[in-house]
């Protein structure tokens, strides 16, 4: 039960250092004192004046025959209210934009939703280009993000488990799944991990991501981060779980496998043969981005016998006068490229692109002219950099960068044998990784036939009538199997 009204006011002022943003308005109704308390930056003054003050003024003209708390709650014109009886709950609602009505002598209080509009409008996605899909993206408002999902999935089976996390931020987190499709044990695992978090504050969804995944186990992400509602809805229909975090425009999707980073939502809209070709190109780009510098270092340093004579003479001519070994060449150029990439990301857009283009041209030309690096090394690094561009997930490209360096170190010490040894350990690491209990390399390892239909090669949509059983309830089918014409 709540304390006396004056004691609550005194305690609240002391804890907030009598901050001027919190407004305490004293009012009398039928000779009884009430307090109207609200956090001014978070509330709408129009809502307070129109719904609360106006209703209380009308009420004060009449004699209150019933309990005042009950009378106010029944006659207030605000559409959403709640009766509370704990001080911590009162503070929780106060800092979320609700208005509190305290009545002298009552052990309960009324909270009324009067949130102000301090959010930006829905805009197109910035980092995940929507070619043929929807043009809306998540924003920093929790309810809006939930609405973008509910707008697409209209069913009572869309379940949302709400959790509050963070000692000071009290961040609202929603764990979303589709009942009947998702395996409930997956939802329970996610909820358990989030409830175990004990931290001062959650500012962004990436805080949750880093706390619930084993980020020290592997560099590749095991949780997908997306700003597009259509991607989240498609994942929910597959049997995955989404995590929406207040004040974050990015939603987390669990679990995520390696193959998921080679697919896009636009794949659902394209012809299977065209989509399959695009995915093959992405896999080729993935291996080029990781292996190309290592293979060049290996064959030019240890395994020259594998190079055709004419090509070997060309390489030797280009490297004539270069004082550094191929490994050191590659390291220098990769560092220079990464510096340019970071500059392009951090510098404001109008200057960023021009800076990176001019910097790359001048740096490459000057390095070759000065005899520091060979022209072929510029080509190798350029091909490597371009091959990492098809992947939009930031953590995924960072993982490619790390393993590229590891392959280069293996090539520098043992040539092609070193590349093979590192490759074996690389595959073992991926195969032993799990994303919330699901193998990271599925459907390739372990092999899952139904999942292979939409992995590298995409089968026609009418043939993808079964859900993947390792994700969803196997008794639920995506659609009725179509008969062949």
Tab-separated table of C-alpha atoms in Angstrom:
chain	number	residue	atom	x	y	z
A	1	UNK	CA	0.000	0.000	0.000
A	2	UNK	CA	1.101	3.564	-0.673
A	3	UNK	CA	2.149	5.914	2.130
A	4	UNK	CA	0.472	9.204	2.996
A	5	UNK	CA	0.270	11.610	0.057
A	6	UNK	CA	2.544	14.253	1.611
A	7	UNK	CA	5.156	11.612	2.458
A	8	UNK	CA	5.123	10.324	-1.129
A	9	UNK	CA	5.577	13.854	-2.489
A	10	UNK	CA	8.422	14.541	-0.060
A	11	UNK	CA	10.153	11.246	-0.877
A	12	UNK	CA	9.790	11.755	-4.621
A	13	UNK	CA	11.206	15.285	-4.477
A	14	UNK	CA	14.165	14.098	-2.418
A	15	UNK	CA	14.993	11.205	-4.744
A	16	UNK	CA	14.741	13.411	-7.862
A	17	UNK	CA	16.678	16.300	-6.276
A	18	UNK	CA	13.553	18.454	-6.713
A	19	UNK	CA	14.049	18.523	-10.466
A	20	UNK	CA	11.907	21.163	-12.148
A	21	UNK	CA	10.811	18.792	-14.937
A	22	UNK	CA	8.496	16.918	-12.582
A	23	UNK	CA	5.389	19.023	-12.000
A	24	UNK	CA	3.314	18.728	-8.812
A	25	UNK	CA	-0.093	20.380	-9.098
A	26	UNK	CA	-2.298	20.570	-6.046
A	27	UNK	CA	-6.080	20.611	-6.503
A	28	UNK	CA	-9.173	20.243	-4.319
A	29	UNK	CA	-12.291	18.246	-5.206
A	30	UNK	CA	-15.207	18.516	-2.774
A	31	UNK	CA	-12.822	19.691	-0.077
A	32	UNK	CA	-10.422	16.795	-0.579
A	33	UNK	CA	-6.817	17.446	-1.659
A	34	UNK	CA	-5.395	15.641	-4.653
A	35	UNK	CA	-2.019	15.881	-6.400
A	36	UNK	CA	-1.499	15.705	-10.169
A	37	UNK	CA	2.097	14.672	-10.899
A	38	UNK	CA	3.715	14.334	-14.314
A	39	UNK	CA	7.150	14.427	-15.963
A	40	UNK	CA	6.863	17.415	-18.280
A	41	UNK	CA	9.350	16.456	-21.084
A	42	UNK	CA	7.705	13.040	-21.483
A	43	UNK	CA	4.066	14.081	-21.424
A	44	UNK	CA	1.658	15.953	-23.655
A	45	UNK	CA	0.320	19.133	-22.035
A	46	UNK	CA	-2.676	19.011	-24.386
A	47	UNK	CA	-3.669	15.555	-23.148
A	48	UNK	CA	-3.327	16.599	-19.517
A	49	UNK	CA	-5.405	19.746	-20.028
A	50	UNK	CA	-8.024	18.177	-22.279
A	51	UNK	CA	-8.563	14.807	-20.603
A	52	UNK	CA	-7.518	15.170	-16.977
A	53	UNK	CA	-7.856	18.777	-15.816
A	54	UNK	CA	-11.085	19.296	-17.733
A	55	UNK	CA	-12.599	16.107	-16.313
A	56	UNK	CA	-11.562	17.005	-12.767
A	57	UNK	CA	-13.013	20.504	-13.102
A	58	UNK	CA	-16.325	19.036	-14.204
A	59	UNK	CA	-16.209	16.572	-11.331
A	60	UNK	CA	-15.523	19.270	-8.735
A	61	UNK	CA	-18.838	20.939	-9.553
A	62	UNK	CA	-20.755	17.865	-8.436
A	63	UNK	CA	-20.978	16.286	-5.042
A	64	UNK	CA	-19.045	13.047	-4.861
A	65	UNK	CA	-21.279	10.431	-3.285
A	66	UNK	CA	-19.030	7.419	-3.821
A	67	UNK	CA	-15.363	6.797	-3.081
A	68	UNK	CA	-13.348	9.634	-4.714
A	69	UNK	CA	-10.754	7.272	-6.212
A	70	UNK	CA	-13.482	5.191	-7.824
A	71	UNK	CA	-15.387	8.281	-8.973
A	72	UNK	CA	-12.334	9.810	-10.676
A	73	UNK	CA	-11.367	6.564	-12.398
A	74	UNK	CA	-14.931	6.113	-13.680
A	75	UNK	CA	-15.406	9.680	-14.890
A	76	UNK	CA	-12.009	10.605	-16.260
A	77	UNK	CA	-12.089	10.872	-20.058
A	78	UNK	CA	-8.598	9.494	-20.589
A	79	UNK	CA	-8.794	6.233	-22.533
A	80	UNK	CA	-6.135	4.296	-20.601
A	81	UNK	CA	-5.644	4.187	-16.831
A	82	UNK	CA	-4.532	1.841	-14.074
A	83	UNK	CA	-4.863	1.668	-10.289
A	84	UNK	CA	-1.546	1.104	-8.474
A	85	UNK	CA	-0.604	0.671	-4.824
A	86	UNK	CA	3.247	0.579	-4.839
A	87	UNK	CA	5.719	3.440	-4.797
A	88	UNK	CA	8.144	1.699	-7.223
A	89	UNK	CA	5.321	1.206	-9.704
A	90	UNK	CA	4.388	4.874	-9.367
A	91	UNK	CA	7.963	5.913	-10.239
A	92	UNK	CA	8.063	3.462	-13.133
A	93	UNK	CA	4.963	4.964	-14.742
A	94	UNK	CA	6.015	8.543	-13.967
A	95	UNK	CA	9.234	8.152	-15.931
A	96	UNK	CA	7.403	6.604	-18.864
A	97	UNK	CA	5.208	9.628	-19.551
A	98	UNK	CA	2.166	8.752	-17.417
A	99	UNK	CA	0.354	11.221	-15.176
A	100	UNK	CA	-0.175	10.244	-11.539
A	101	UNK	CA	-3.222	11.273	-9.467
A	102	UNK	CA	-2.704	10.972	-5.706
A	103	UNK	CA	-5.705	11.401	-3.407
A	104	UNK	CA	-5.194	12.450	0.197
A	105	UNK	CA	-6.016	9.597	2.540
A	106	UNK	CA	-6.069	6.908	-0.181
A	107	UNK	CA	-3.618	3.992	-0.252
A	108	UNK	CA	-3.891	3.681	-4.027
A	109	UNK	CA	-3.168	6.030	-6.939
A	110	UNK	CA	-4.418	6.433	-10.502
A	111	UNK	CA	-1.980	6.452	-13.445
A	112	UNK	CA	-3.155	7.859	-16.779
A	113	UNK	CA	-1.342	7.552	-20.084
A	114	UNK	CA	-0.395	11.021	-21.354
A	115	UNK	CA	2.763	10.295	-23.349
A	116	UNK	CA	4.041	13.078	-25.522
A	117	UNK	CA	5.157	12.611	-29.121
A	118	UNK	CA	8.973	12.589	-28.934
A	119	UNK	CA	9.618	10.140	-31.742
A	120	UNK	CA	10.591	10.483	-35.367
A	121	UNK	CA	8.342	9.414	-38.198
A	122	UNK	CA	8.675	6.087	-39.970
A	123	UNK	CA	11.285	6.308	-42.723
A	124	UNK	CA	12.835	3.932	-45.304
A	125	UNK	CA	15.615	1.603	-44.069
A	126	UNK	CA	19.067	3.182	-44.166
A	127	UNK	CA	21.438	0.192	-44.011
A	128	UNK	CA	19.322	-2.538	-45.624
A	129	UNK	CA	18.216	-1.315	-49.020
A	130	UNK	CA	14.661	-2.295	-49.910
A	131	UNK	CA	14.727	-3.067	-53.640
A	132	UNK	CA	11.309	-4.670	-54.056
A	133	UNK	CA	10.140	-4.980	-50.476
A	134	UNK	CA	8.337	-2.622	-48.112
A	135	UNK	CA	9.882	0.808	-47.619
A	136	UNK	CA	9.196	1.216	-43.885
A	137	UNK	CA	11.725	0.635	-41.124
A	138	UNK	CA	11.694	0.353	-37.353
A	139	UNK	CA	12.161	3.498	-35.265
A	140	UNK	CA	13.114	4.175	-31.630
A	141	UNK	CA	9.557	3.795	-30.283
A	142	UNK	CA	8.558	0.421	-28.828
A	143	UNK	CA	4.817	0.618	-29.540
A	144	UNK	CA	5.384	1.763	-33.124
A	145	UNK	CA	7.735	-1.142	-33.781
A	146	UNK	CA	5.225	-3.602	-32.334
A	147	UNK	CA	2.566	-2.012	-34.542
A	148	UNK	CA	4.685	-2.475	-37.687
A	149	UNK	CA	4.824	-6.197	-36.928
A	150	UNK	CA	1.156	-6.505	-36.001
A	151	UNK	CA	0.192	-4.693	-39.189
A	152	UNK	CA	1.621	-7.629	-41.141
A	153	UNK	CA	0.728	-10.557	-38.883
A	154	UNK	CA	-2.939	-10.289	-37.901
A	155	UNK	CA	-3.597	-13.185	-35.582
A	156	UNK	CA	-4.258	-13.939	-31.932
A	157	UNK	CA	-1.306	-16.347	-32.081
A	158	UNK	CA	1.169	-13.468	-32.194
A	159	UNK	CA	2.383	-13.656	-28.602
A	160	UNK	CA	4.460	-10.955	-26.907
A	161	UNK	CA	6.240	-11.581	-23.590
A	162	UNK	CA	7.131	-8.239	-21.972
A	163	UNK	CA	10.181	-7.827	-19.743
A	164	UNK	CA	11.702	-4.754	-18.092
A	165	UNK	CA	15.502	-4.713	-17.974
A	166	UNK	CA	18.095	-2.280	-16.608
A	167	UNK	CA	18.371	-0.935	-13.063
A	168	UNK	CA	18.182	2.705	-14.116
A	169	UNK	CA	16.814	2.650	-17.655
A	170	UNK	CA	13.895	0.247	-16.994
A	171	UNK	CA	13.953	-0.588	-20.691
A	172	UNK	CA	10.907	-2.383	-22.076
A	173	UNK	CA	11.728	-5.525	-24.037
A	174	UNK	CA	9.268	-7.612	-26.034
A	175	UNK	CA	9.960	-11.236	-26.969
A	176	UNK	CA	7.712	-11.986	-29.962
A	177	UNK	CA	6.772	-15.357	-31.420
A	178	UNK	CA	3.885	-17.047	-33.222
A	179	UNK	CA	2.213	-19.644	-31.043
A	180	UNK	CA	1.710	-22.926	-32.881
A	181	UNK	CA	4.690	-22.344	-35.173
A	182	UNK	CA	7.562	-21.627	-32.783
A	183	UNK	CA	8.941	-24.279	-30.479
A	184	UNK	CA	8.044	-23.002	-27.033
A	185	UNK	CA	11.315	-24.233	-25.511
A	186	UNK	CA	13.165	-21.740	-27.717
A	187	UNK	CA	11.053	-18.889	-26.319
A	188	UNK	CA	11.706	-20.103	-22.768
A	189	UNK	CA	15.470	-20.138	-23.387
A	190	UNK	CA	15.385	-16.565	-24.690
A	191	UNK	CA	13.221	-15.349	-21.800
A	192	UNK	CA	15.477	-17.064	-19.253
A	193	UNK	CA	18.612	-15.436	-20.695
A	194	UNK	CA	17.060	-11.958	-20.690
A	195	UNK	CA	15.680	-12.317	-17.159
A	196	UNK	CA	19.152	-13.289	-15.933
A	197	UNK	CA	20.595	-9.959	-17.147
A	198	UNK	CA	21.562	-7.726	-14.231
A	199	UNK	CA	22.953	-4.449	-15.552
A	200	UNK	CA	22.639	-0.719	-14.922
A	201	UNK	CA	20.992	0.069	-18.235
A	202	UNK	CA	19.968	-1.153	-21.685
A	203	UNK	CA	20.407	1.640	-24.234
A	204	UNK	CA	20.229	-0.325	-27.485
A	205	UNK	CA	19.229	-3.764	-28.733
A	206	UNK	CA	22.929	-4.552	-29.255
A	207	UNK	CA	23.343	-4.513	-25.462
A	208	UNK	CA	20.882	-7.395	-25.264
A	209	UNK	CA	22.555	-9.119	-28.206
A	210	UNK	CA	25.987	-9.059	-26.591
A	211	UNK	CA	24.645	-10.237	-23.241
A	212	UNK	CA	22.639	-13.244	-24.414
A	213	UNK	CA	24.893	-14.632	-27.145
A	214	UNK	CA	28.294	-16.246	-26.646
A	215	UNK	CA	30.198	-13.410	-28.309
A	216	UNK	CA	33.562	-14.809	-27.169
A	217	UNK	CA	32.991	-18.171	-28.882
A	218	UNK	CA	33.053	-17.095	-32.541
A	219	UNK	CA	33.374	-13.847	-34.466
A	220	UNK	CA	30.438	-14.599	-36.774
A	221	UNK	CA	27.098	-13.328	-35.402
A	222	UNK	CA	24.626	-15.903	-34.124
A	223	UNK	CA	21.829	-13.312	-33.794
A	224	UNK	CA	20.471	-11.363	-36.754
A	225	UNK	CA	20.040	-7.589	-36.363
A	226	UNK	CA	17.604	-5.940	-38.771
A	227	UNK	CA	15.753	-2.650	-39.202
A	228	UNK	CA	13.143	-4.060	-41.599
A	229	UNK	CA	9.725	-5.267	-40.327
A	230	UNK	CA	9.169	-7.528	-43.345
A	231	UNK	CA	12.318	-9.501	-42.515
A	232	UNK	CA	11.212	-9.915	-38.894
A	233	UNK	CA	7.730	-11.085	-39.920
A	234	UNK	CA	9.131	-13.617	-42.374
A	235	UNK	CA	11.436	-14.975	-39.652
A	236	UNK	CA	8.500	-15.252	-37.221
A	237	UNK	CA	6.576	-17.263	-39.805
A	238	UNK	CA	9.544	-19.643	-40.028
A	239	UNK	CA	9.416	-20.315	-36.285
A	240	UNK	CA	12.030	-17.868	-35.050
A	241	UNK	CA	11.836	-15.430	-32.138
A	242	UNK	CA	12.140	-11.630	-32.388
A	243	UNK	CA	13.284	-9.280	-29.629
A	244	UNK	CA	12.049	-5.680	-29.754
A	245	UNK	CA	13.882	-3.245	-27.466
A	246	UNK	CA	12.522	0.190	-26.611
A	247	UNK	CA	14.598	3.147	-27.905
A	248	UNK	CA	16.265	0.986	-30.558
A	249	UNK	CA	15.475	0.954	-34.297
A	250	UNK	CA	16.933	-2.540	-34.667
A	251	UNK	CA	15.173	-5.808	-33.846
A	252	UNK	CA	16.980	-9.045	-32.971
A	253	UNK	CA	16.056	-12.371	-34.580
A	254	UNK	CA	16.886	-15.714	-32.935
A	255	UNK	CA	18.256	-18.201	-33.921
A	256	UNK	CA	20.422	-17.273	-36.913
A	257	UNK	CA	22.507	-19.632	-39.034
A	258	UNK	CA	25.395	-18.889	-41.407
A	259	UNK	CA	23.199	-19.492	-44.451
A	260	UNK	CA	20.789	-16.737	-43.355
A	261	UNK	CA	23.373	-14.045	-44.168
A	262	UNK	CA	23.413	-15.112	-47.814
A	263	UNK	CA	19.656	-14.646	-48.215
A	264	UNK	CA	17.543	-11.502	-48.429
A	265	UNK	CA	13.829	-10.850	-48.114
A	266	UNK	CA	13.777	-9.951	-51.830
A	267	UNK	CA	14.563	-13.611	-52.555
A	268	UNK	CA	10.901	-14.370	-51.798
A	269	UNK	CA	9.790	-12.096	-54.615
A	270	UNK	CA	12.168	-13.221	-57.379
A	271	UNK	CA	12.215	-16.217	-59.708
A	272	UNK	CA	14.003	-19.184	-58.235
A	273	UNK	CA	16.613	-19.440	-60.997
A	274	UNK	CA	17.606	-15.779	-60.638
A	275	UNK	CA	17.694	-15.953	-56.856
A	276	UNK	CA	19.809	-19.121	-56.964
A	277	UNK	CA	22.330	-17.433	-59.251
A	278	UNK	CA	22.563	-14.432	-56.899
A	279	UNK	CA	23.153	-16.675	-53.880
A	280	UNK	CA	25.901	-18.587	-55.708
A	281	UNK	CA	27.567	-15.256	-56.476
A	282	UNK	CA	27.380	-14.346	-52.779
A	283	UNK	CA	29.024	-17.603	-51.721
A	284	UNK	CA	31.771	-17.058	-54.291
A	285	UNK	CA	32.243	-13.503	-52.988
A	286	UNK	CA	32.446	-14.855	-49.421
A	287	UNK	CA	35.290	-17.245	-50.250
A	288	UNK	CA	37.080	-14.660	-52.407
A	289	UNK	CA	36.928	-12.130	-49.573
A	290	UNK	CA	38.381	-14.563	-47.033
A	291	UNK	CA	40.889	-16.536	-49.120
A	292	UNK	CA	42.238	-14.332	-51.939
A	293	UNK	CA	45.045	-12.499	-50.049
A	294	UNK	CA	46.088	-15.743	-48.322
A	295	UNK	CA	46.239	-17.680	-51.600
A	296	UNK	CA	48.286	-14.931	-53.258
A	297	UNK	CA	50.747	-14.863	-50.365
A	298	UNK	CA	51.017	-18.664	-50.377
A	299	UNK	CA	51.667	-19.160	-54.097
A	300	UNK	CA	54.069	-16.226	-54.442
A	301	UNK	CA	56.057	-17.048	-51.293
A	302	UNK	CA	56.097	-20.851	-51.017
A	303	UNK	CA	54.306	-22.491	-53.936
A	304	UNK	CA	55.596	-20.758	-57.084
A	305	UNK	CA	55.528	-24.073	-58.955
A	306	UNK	CA	51.722	-23.828	-59.101
A	307	UNK	CA	51.834	-20.605	-61.136
A	308	UNK	CA	52.099	-20.807	-64.949
A	309	UNK	CA	55.489	-19.606	-66.154
A	310	UNK	CA	54.205	-16.555	-68.029
A	311	UNK	CA	52.151	-15.445	-65.028
A	312	UNK	CA	55.084	-16.061	-62.677
A	313	UNK	CA	57.319	-13.854	-64.864
A	314	UNK	CA	54.619	-11.158	-64.802
A	315	UNK	CA	54.400	-11.322	-61.003
A	316	UNK	CA	58.201	-11.168	-60.676
A	317	UNK	CA	58.360	-8.150	-62.984
A	318	UNK	CA	55.696	-6.290	-61.034
A	319	UNK	CA	57.359	-7.078	-57.702
A	320	UNK	CA	60.783	-6.036	-58.930
A	321	UNK	CA	62.048	-3.316	-56.593
A	322	UNK	CA	59.401	-3.867	-53.884
A	323	UNK	CA	61.364	-4.121	-50.614
A	324	UNK	CA	58.708	-5.925	-48.565
A	325	UNK	CA	57.469	-9.530	-48.606
A	326	UNK	CA	53.968	-10.220	-49.930
A	327	UNK	CA	52.529	-10.695	-46.423
A	328	UNK	CA	53.732	-7.296	-45.240
A	329	UNK	CA	52.475	-5.724	-48.471
A	330	UNK	CA	49.022	-7.167	-47.939
A	331	UNK	CA	48.928	-6.095	-44.276
A	332	UNK	CA	49.851	-2.518	-45.153
A	333	UNK	CA	47.236	-2.210	-47.872
A	334	UNK	CA	44.536	-3.880	-45.761
A	335	UNK	CA	45.189	-1.488	-42.874
A	336	UNK	CA	45.041	1.457	-45.275
A	337	UNK	CA	41.764	0.183	-46.720
A	338	UNK	CA	40.218	-0.367	-43.275
A	339	UNK	CA	41.195	3.161	-42.234
A	340	UNK	CA	39.481	4.507	-45.357
A	341	UNK	CA	36.417	2.349	-44.662
A	342	UNK	CA	36.124	3.583	-41.080
A	343	UNK	CA	36.572	7.165	-42.256
A	344	UNK	CA	33.808	6.694	-44.803
A	345	UNK	CA	31.463	5.391	-42.087
A	346	UNK	CA	32.217	8.069	-39.478
A	347	UNK	CA	32.545	11.159	-41.673
A	348	UNK	CA	29.236	12.865	-42.690
A	349	UNK	CA	27.822	11.436	-45.932
A	350	UNK	CA	28.553	14.320	-48.356
A	351	UNK	CA	32.259	14.255	-47.514
A	352	UNK	CA	32.623	10.548	-46.740
A	353	UNK	CA	32.232	9.090	-50.239
A	354	UNK	CA	34.484	11.692	-51.851
A	355	UNK	CA	37.130	11.159	-49.159
A	356	UNK	CA	37.191	7.376	-49.572
A	357	UNK	CA	37.285	7.467	-53.403
A	358	UNK	CA	39.996	10.137	-53.633
A	359	UNK	CA	41.938	8.565	-50.773
A	360	UNK	CA	41.911	5.119	-52.406
A	361	UNK	CA	42.968	6.443	-55.809
A	362	UNK	CA	45.775	8.657	-54.482
A	363	UNK	CA	46.986	6.106	-51.940
A	364	UNK	CA	47.062	3.227	-54.425
A	365	UNK	CA	48.750	5.194	-57.197
A	366	UNK	CA	51.290	6.758	-54.832
A	367	UNK	CA	52.144	3.403	-53.217
A	368	UNK	CA	52.797	1.771	-56.605
A	369	UNK	CA	54.786	4.772	-57.911
A	370	UNK	CA	56.933	4.802	-54.781
A	371	UNK	CA	57.669	1.091	-55.164
A	372	UNK	CA	56.229	0.233	-51.750
A	373	UNK	CA	53.667	-2.249	-53.102
A	374	UNK	CA	53.190	-4.016	-56.442
A	375	UNK	CA	50.263	-3.317	-58.805
A	376	UNK	CA	49.024	-6.901	-58.448
A	377	UNK	CA	48.688	-6.407	-54.671
A	378	UNK	CA	46.452	-3.368	-55.270
A	379	UNK	CA	44.259	-5.566	-57.476
A	380	UNK	CA	44.161	-8.351	-54.865
A	381	UNK	CA	43.115	-6.002	-52.057
A	382	UNK	CA	40.538	-4.274	-54.287
A	383	UNK	CA	38.935	-7.599	-55.273
A	384	UNK	CA	38.922	-8.666	-51.637
A	385	UNK	CA	37.286	-5.424	-50.491
A	386	UNK	CA	34.643	-5.487	-53.223
A	387	UNK	CA	33.768	-9.108	-52.437
A	388	UNK	CA	32.781	-8.208	-48.850
A	389	UNK	CA	30.290	-5.535	-49.978
A	390	UNK	CA	27.311	-7.866	-50.748
A	391	UNK	CA	26.868	-8.481	-47.003
A	392	UNK	CA	25.011	-5.755	-45.097
A	393	UNK	CA	25.385	-7.185	-41.577
A	394	UNK	CA	28.183	-5.209	-39.905
A	395	UNK	CA	29.252	-8.004	-37.547
A	396	UNK	CA	29.384	-10.471	-40.426
A	397	UNK	CA	31.786	-8.307	-42.475
A	398	UNK	CA	33.935	-7.784	-39.378
A	399	UNK	CA	34.142	-11.561	-38.911
A	400	UNK	CA	35.221	-11.943	-42.550
A	401	UNK	CA	37.955	-9.367	-41.943
A	402	UNK	CA	39.254	-11.262	-38.878
A	403	UNK	CA	39.365	-14.681	-40.540
A	404	UNK	CA	40.965	-13.163	-43.650
A	405	UNK	CA	43.858	-12.089	-41.433
A	406	UNK	CA	44.081	-15.540	-39.810
A	407	UNK	CA	44.251	-17.215	-43.239
A	408	UNK	CA	46.974	-14.737	-44.268
A	409	UNK	CA	49.049	-15.605	-41.188
A	410	UNK	CA	48.711	-19.322	-41.985
A	411	UNK	CA	49.799	-18.669	-45.596
A	412	UNK	CA	52.776	-16.570	-44.464
A	413	UNK	CA	54.127	-19.372	-42.260
A	414	UNK	CA	53.345	-22.551	-44.242
A	415	UNK	CA	52.033	-21.572	-47.671
A	416	UNK	CA	49.104	-23.538	-49.070
A	417	UNK	CA	49.489	-26.139	-46.310
A	418	UNK	CA	48.940	-23.368	-43.775
A	419	UNK	CA	45.832	-22.208	-45.658
A	420	UNK	CA	44.458	-25.769	-45.603
A	421	UNK	CA	45.176	-26.204	-41.879
A	422	UNK	CA	43.513	-22.887	-41.004
A	423	UNK	CA	40.608	-23.868	-43.287
A	424	UNK	CA	40.108	-27.130	-41.389
A	425	UNK	CA	40.045	-25.344	-38.049
A	426	UNK	CA	37.707	-22.728	-39.559
A	427	UNK	CA	35.193	-25.380	-40.649
A	428	UNK	CA	35.455	-27.189	-37.298
A	429	UNK	CA	34.780	-23.934	-35.483
A	430	UNK	CA	31.706	-23.184	-37.592
A	431	UNK	CA	30.404	-26.753	-37.315
A	432	UNK	CA	30.740	-26.758	-33.520
A	433	UNK	CA	28.981	-23.393	-33.102
A	434	UNK	CA	25.329	-23.281	-32.113
A	435	UNK	CA	22.802	-20.474	-32.118
A	436	UNK	CA	20.507	-21.087	-29.151
A	437	UNK	CA	20.861	-24.815	-29.498
A	438	UNK	CA	20.618	-24.919	-33.312
A	439	UNK	CA	23.692	-25.936	-35.377
A	440	UNK	CA	25.222	-22.921	-37.104
A	441	UNK	CA	25.859	-24.751	-40.401
A	442	UNK	CA	22.417	-26.322	-40.725
A	443	UNK	CA	21.056	-27.352	-43.283
A	444	UNK	CA	24.526	-28.331	-44.584
A	445	UNK	CA	25.847	-29.881	-41.365
A	446	UNK	CA	23.883	-31.704	-40.135
A	447	UNK	CA	22.279	-32.199	-43.516
A	448	UNK	CA	18.600	-31.323	-43.598
A	449	UNK	CA	16.976	-32.124	-46.943
A	450	UNK	CA	13.944	-29.856	-46.585
A	451	UNK	CA	16.178	-26.950	-45.593
A	452	UNK	CA	18.448	-27.462	-48.615
A	453	UNK	CA	15.532	-26.476	-50.870
A	454	UNK	CA	15.972	-22.872	-49.826
A	455	UNK	CA	19.682	-22.678	-49.042
A	456	UNK	CA	22.063	-22.058	-51.958
A	457	UNK	CA	19.562	-23.155	-54.577
A	458	UNK	CA	16.066	-21.793	-54.144
A	459	UNK	CA	13.232	-24.084	-55.151
A	460	UNK	CA	10.006	-22.557	-56.526
A	461	UNK	CA	7.822	-21.127	-53.765
A	462	UNK	CA	5.012	-23.614	-54.427
A	463	UNK	CA	7.396	-26.460	-53.554
A	464	UNK	CA	8.384	-24.928	-50.202
A	465	UNK	CA	5.213	-26.092	-48.479
A	466	UNK	CA	6.880	-27.531	-45.346
A	467	UNK	CA	8.347	-25.549	-42.517
A	468	UNK	CA	11.830	-26.395	-41.292
A	469	UNK	CA	11.240	-28.852	-38.456
A	470	UNK	CA	14.388	-27.883	-36.527
A	471	UNK	CA	12.860	-24.411	-36.085
A	472	UNK	CA	9.110	-24.865	-35.987
A	473	UNK	CA	6.412	-27.231	-34.861
A	474	UNK	CA	6.660	-30.014	-37.445
A	475	UNK	CA	2.884	-30.557	-37.453
A	476	UNK	CA	2.366	-27.101	-39.012
A	477	UNK	CA	2.746	-26.833	-42.778
A	478	UNK	CA	3.438	-23.585	-44.578
A	479	UNK	CA	0.827	-24.305	-47.259
A	480	UNK	CA	-1.028	-27.109	-48.982
A	481	UNK	CA	1.181	-28.951	-51.434
A	482	UNK	CA	0.435	-27.936	-54.993
A	483	UNK	CA	-0.285	-30.615	-57.539
A	484	UNK	CA	1.732	-30.623	-60.722
A	485	UNK	CA	-0.133	-29.346	-63.770
